[in-house]
XYZ file of C-alpha atoms in Angstrom:
245
model
C -31.021 122.368 225.876
C -31.197 124.973 223.139
C -28.692 126.578 220.787
C -29.667 130.244 220.358
C -29.628 131.484 216.774
C -30.633 135.060 217.560
C -30.026 137.704 220.204
C -26.755 138.504 222.006
C -25.737 134.839 222.249
C -26.442 133.903 218.655
C -24.291 130.811 218.206
C -23.799 131.562 214.523
C -21.525 134.436 215.573
C -19.473 132.005 217.648
C -19.082 129.722 214.631
C -18.202 132.703 212.432
C -15.604 133.815 214.965
C -14.035 130.347 214.971
C -13.835 130.286 211.171
C -12.352 133.795 210.995
C -9.914 133.054 213.828
C -8.721 129.888 212.094
C -8.223 131.705 208.786
C -6.172 134.432 210.485
C -4.048 131.841 212.315
C -3.356 129.960 209.084
C -2.391 133.167 207.282
C -0.024 134.197 210.076
C 1.774 130.842 210.127
C 1.889 130.478 206.341
C 3.350 133.968 205.936
C 5.849 133.326 208.731
C 7.069 130.075 207.188
C 7.208 131.704 203.756
C 9.145 134.724 205.014
C 11.661 132.978 207.279
C 12.033 129.713 205.377
C 13.954 127.968 208.137
C 12.363 128.265 211.574
C 14.585 128.717 214.618
C 13.198 125.836 216.660
C 13.704 125.923 220.435
C 15.586 129.031 221.526
C 17.519 126.965 224.040
C 19.155 125.087 221.148
C 20.038 128.223 219.190
C 23.632 129.418 218.893
C 22.577 132.829 220.205
C 19.705 132.396 222.667
C 19.210 136.129 223.177
C 18.891 136.743 219.447
C 16.495 133.829 219.070
C 14.241 135.411 221.712
C 14.090 138.843 220.028
C 10.521 138.519 218.717
C 9.176 137.161 222.000
C 10.927 139.945 223.919
C 9.200 142.498 221.689
C 5.878 140.717 222.162
C 6.308 140.776 225.933
C 7.216 144.476 226.015
C 4.346 145.216 223.646
C 1.898 143.332 225.836
C 3.076 145.213 228.952
C 2.704 148.603 227.235
C -0.752 147.747 225.894
C -1.863 146.450 229.292
C -0.687 149.595 231.061
C -2.278 151.742 228.376
C -5.626 149.991 228.815
C -5.463 150.574 232.576
C -4.672 154.184 231.751
C -7.610 154.409 229.357
C -9.926 153.319 232.164
C -8.388 155.877 234.527
C -8.707 158.583 231.853
C -12.407 157.825 231.470
C -12.985 158.027 235.230
C -10.888 161.167 235.773
C -12.355 162.885 232.713
C -15.726 162.763 234.456
C -14.903 163.053 238.151
C -11.683 165.087 238.293
C -10.992 167.104 235.161
C -14.635 167.573 234.080
C -13.738 166.990 230.437
C -16.779 164.743 230.010
C -20.085 166.078 231.419
C -21.786 163.455 233.597
C -25.047 163.891 231.729
C -23.381 163.041 228.402
C -22.627 159.389 229.243
C -24.579 156.517 230.761
C -23.067 155.617 234.109
C -21.892 153.146 235.280
C -22.036 151.532 231.807
C -19.448 153.942 230.359
C -16.737 153.254 232.936
C -17.714 149.578 233.290
C -16.914 149.053 229.619
C -13.594 150.881 230.026
C -12.693 148.645 232.974
C -12.883 145.600 230.695
C -10.126 146.923 228.410
C -7.410 145.829 230.843
C -9.595 143.414 232.795
C -9.861 140.918 229.965
C -6.127 141.112 229.273
C -5.366 140.467 232.934
C -7.595 137.378 232.971
C -5.688 135.846 230.062
C -2.222 137.139 230.999
C -0.967 134.082 232.955
C -1.768 131.721 230.088
C -0.407 133.991 227.360
C 2.869 134.933 229.047
C 3.578 131.391 230.250
C 2.773 129.906 226.828
C 4.837 132.567 225.052
C 8.027 131.862 226.942
C 7.786 128.107 227.349
C 7.056 127.844 223.620
C 9.895 130.215 222.733
C 12.412 128.250 224.744
C 11.295 124.693 224.057
C 9.193 124.675 220.846
C 9.887 127.269 218.132
C 11.041 130.804 218.780
C 10.128 132.122 215.325
C 6.448 131.226 215.054
C 5.966 131.839 218.769
C 7.367 135.357 218.559
C 5.225 136.237 215.536
C 2.118 134.764 217.165
C 2.924 136.727 220.320
C 3.150 139.978 218.383
C -0.147 139.186 216.656
C -1.692 138.532 220.060
C -0.609 141.998 221.190
C -2.360 143.417 218.135
C -5.489 141.468 219.044
C -5.338 143.010 222.533
C -5.461 146.458 220.906
C -8.495 145.426 218.869
C -10.484 144.036 221.805
C -11.320 147.406 223.467
C -12.561 148.832 220.157
C -14.965 145.903 219.781
C -16.165 146.426 223.365
C -16.790 150.117 222.663
C -18.970 149.259 219.677
C -20.895 146.395 221.292
C -21.208 148.037 224.721
C -21.286 144.669 226.488
C -20.546 140.993 225.988
C -22.173 139.156 223.091
C -21.056 136.276 220.879
C -20.009 138.856 218.298
C -16.860 139.152 220.406
C -15.776 135.797 218.998
C -14.772 137.500 215.745
C -12.100 139.266 217.789
C -11.180 136.757 220.509
C -10.995 133.396 218.726
C -7.838 134.365 216.860
C -6.106 134.972 220.204
C -7.144 131.579 221.574
C -5.648 130.050 218.445
C -2.359 131.944 218.804
C -1.958 130.612 222.343
C -3.183 127.144 221.397
C -0.425 126.817 218.800
C 2.188 127.735 221.404
C 0.828 125.194 223.878
C 0.459 122.351 221.402
C 3.991 122.959 220.155
C 5.248 122.505 223.706
C 3.310 119.247 224.059
C 4.711 117.910 220.771
C 8.265 118.807 221.810
C 7.796 117.207 225.223
C 6.895 113.903 223.550
C 9.990 113.981 221.347
C 8.529 115.647 218.263
C 9.866 118.546 216.230
C 7.200 121.253 216.073
C 9.184 123.548 213.794
C 9.688 120.762 211.246
C 6.024 119.757 211.378
C 4.805 123.323 210.910
C 7.243 123.901 208.057
C 6.077 120.748 206.277
C 2.310 121.131 206.885
C 1.539 124.662 208.159
C -2.222 124.506 207.530
C -2.713 121.126 209.228
C -0.713 121.911 212.357
C -2.159 125.394 212.621
C -5.601 123.763 212.613
C -4.548 121.405 215.400
C -3.070 124.261 217.435
C -6.079 126.490 216.912
C -8.497 123.782 218.084
C -6.230 123.019 221.040
C -6.569 126.609 222.251
C -10.182 127.284 221.271
C -11.626 124.091 222.759
C -9.579 124.441 225.947
C -11.341 127.727 226.692
C -14.833 126.746 225.543
C -16.336 124.200 225.990
C -13.372 124.031 228.363
C -12.038 120.582 227.505
C -10.995 118.386 229.167
C -11.788 119.575 232.709
C -13.993 122.677 232.552
C -17.202 121.155 231.163
C -17.198 118.212 233.634
C -16.478 120.615 236.500
C -19.465 122.750 235.486
C -21.675 119.634 235.536
C -20.262 118.535 238.901
C -20.801 122.020 240.300
C -24.448 121.932 239.219
C -24.991 118.528 240.838
C -23.360 119.519 244.124
C -25.193 122.835 244.204
C -28.533 121.091 243.695
C -27.725 118.535 246.388
C -26.232 120.769 249.074
C -27.225 124.392 248.519
C -30.338 124.775 246.398
C -33.553 125.695 248.187
C -36.894 125.245 246.466
C -38.683 128.619 246.190
C -41.764 129.021 248.347
C -45.157 130.029 246.969
C -44.498 133.754 247.483
C -41.159 133.597 245.677
C -42.748 131.659 242.802
C -45.455 134.335 242.475
C -42.748 136.994 242.360
C -40.804 135.119 239.697
C -43.910 134.634 237.553
C -44.898 138.291 237.941
């Protein structure tokens, strides 16, 4: 095993992204608690459920618009070359140019089920105020992601400076739901100790995605063992020569 400290998968960038993401999460929650003072708590317990859901409604609409826009950006890139001839084919590297554009919406789609489910379960059962603000911040992070992809031109660990904050936003929503389900009061805990519980929520989200705790890492190991046992074929001499060459 090795931990790369250079190149596209320089692990120092991953650590830097985690630190930056945590700082941003703490600032968002601290400012939210400071601004609102009293958090709403679960929307289902609010006197006016519709009003309690206002921020999460805006976050949902915002996410939908951004997602559609990112699909549209990909289509614009393709049509600008192939249909409208706005971009000369010899002025971009294909398929790299349109492949990057396809990731604008592609990444959002991959995370959409977790984000939208967490947003609304947390709004209803945990705390509508912090959840709505975190949801709006997540939409902003979705707007930032394509710009980072444009600059980097492909996946590297430098992406973590952009993505870790989003994992933390979702992690806070999910952990709040867990706390509520076991009889706790997430809004009261966050109000009393915003830094501590933001840290817990951030780690809950970040570690669930990578190293994919508790199930993902063991499944990867199991997959490797089964693949080696049932599917792997040792390369013959000719294939080894080709690999070495």
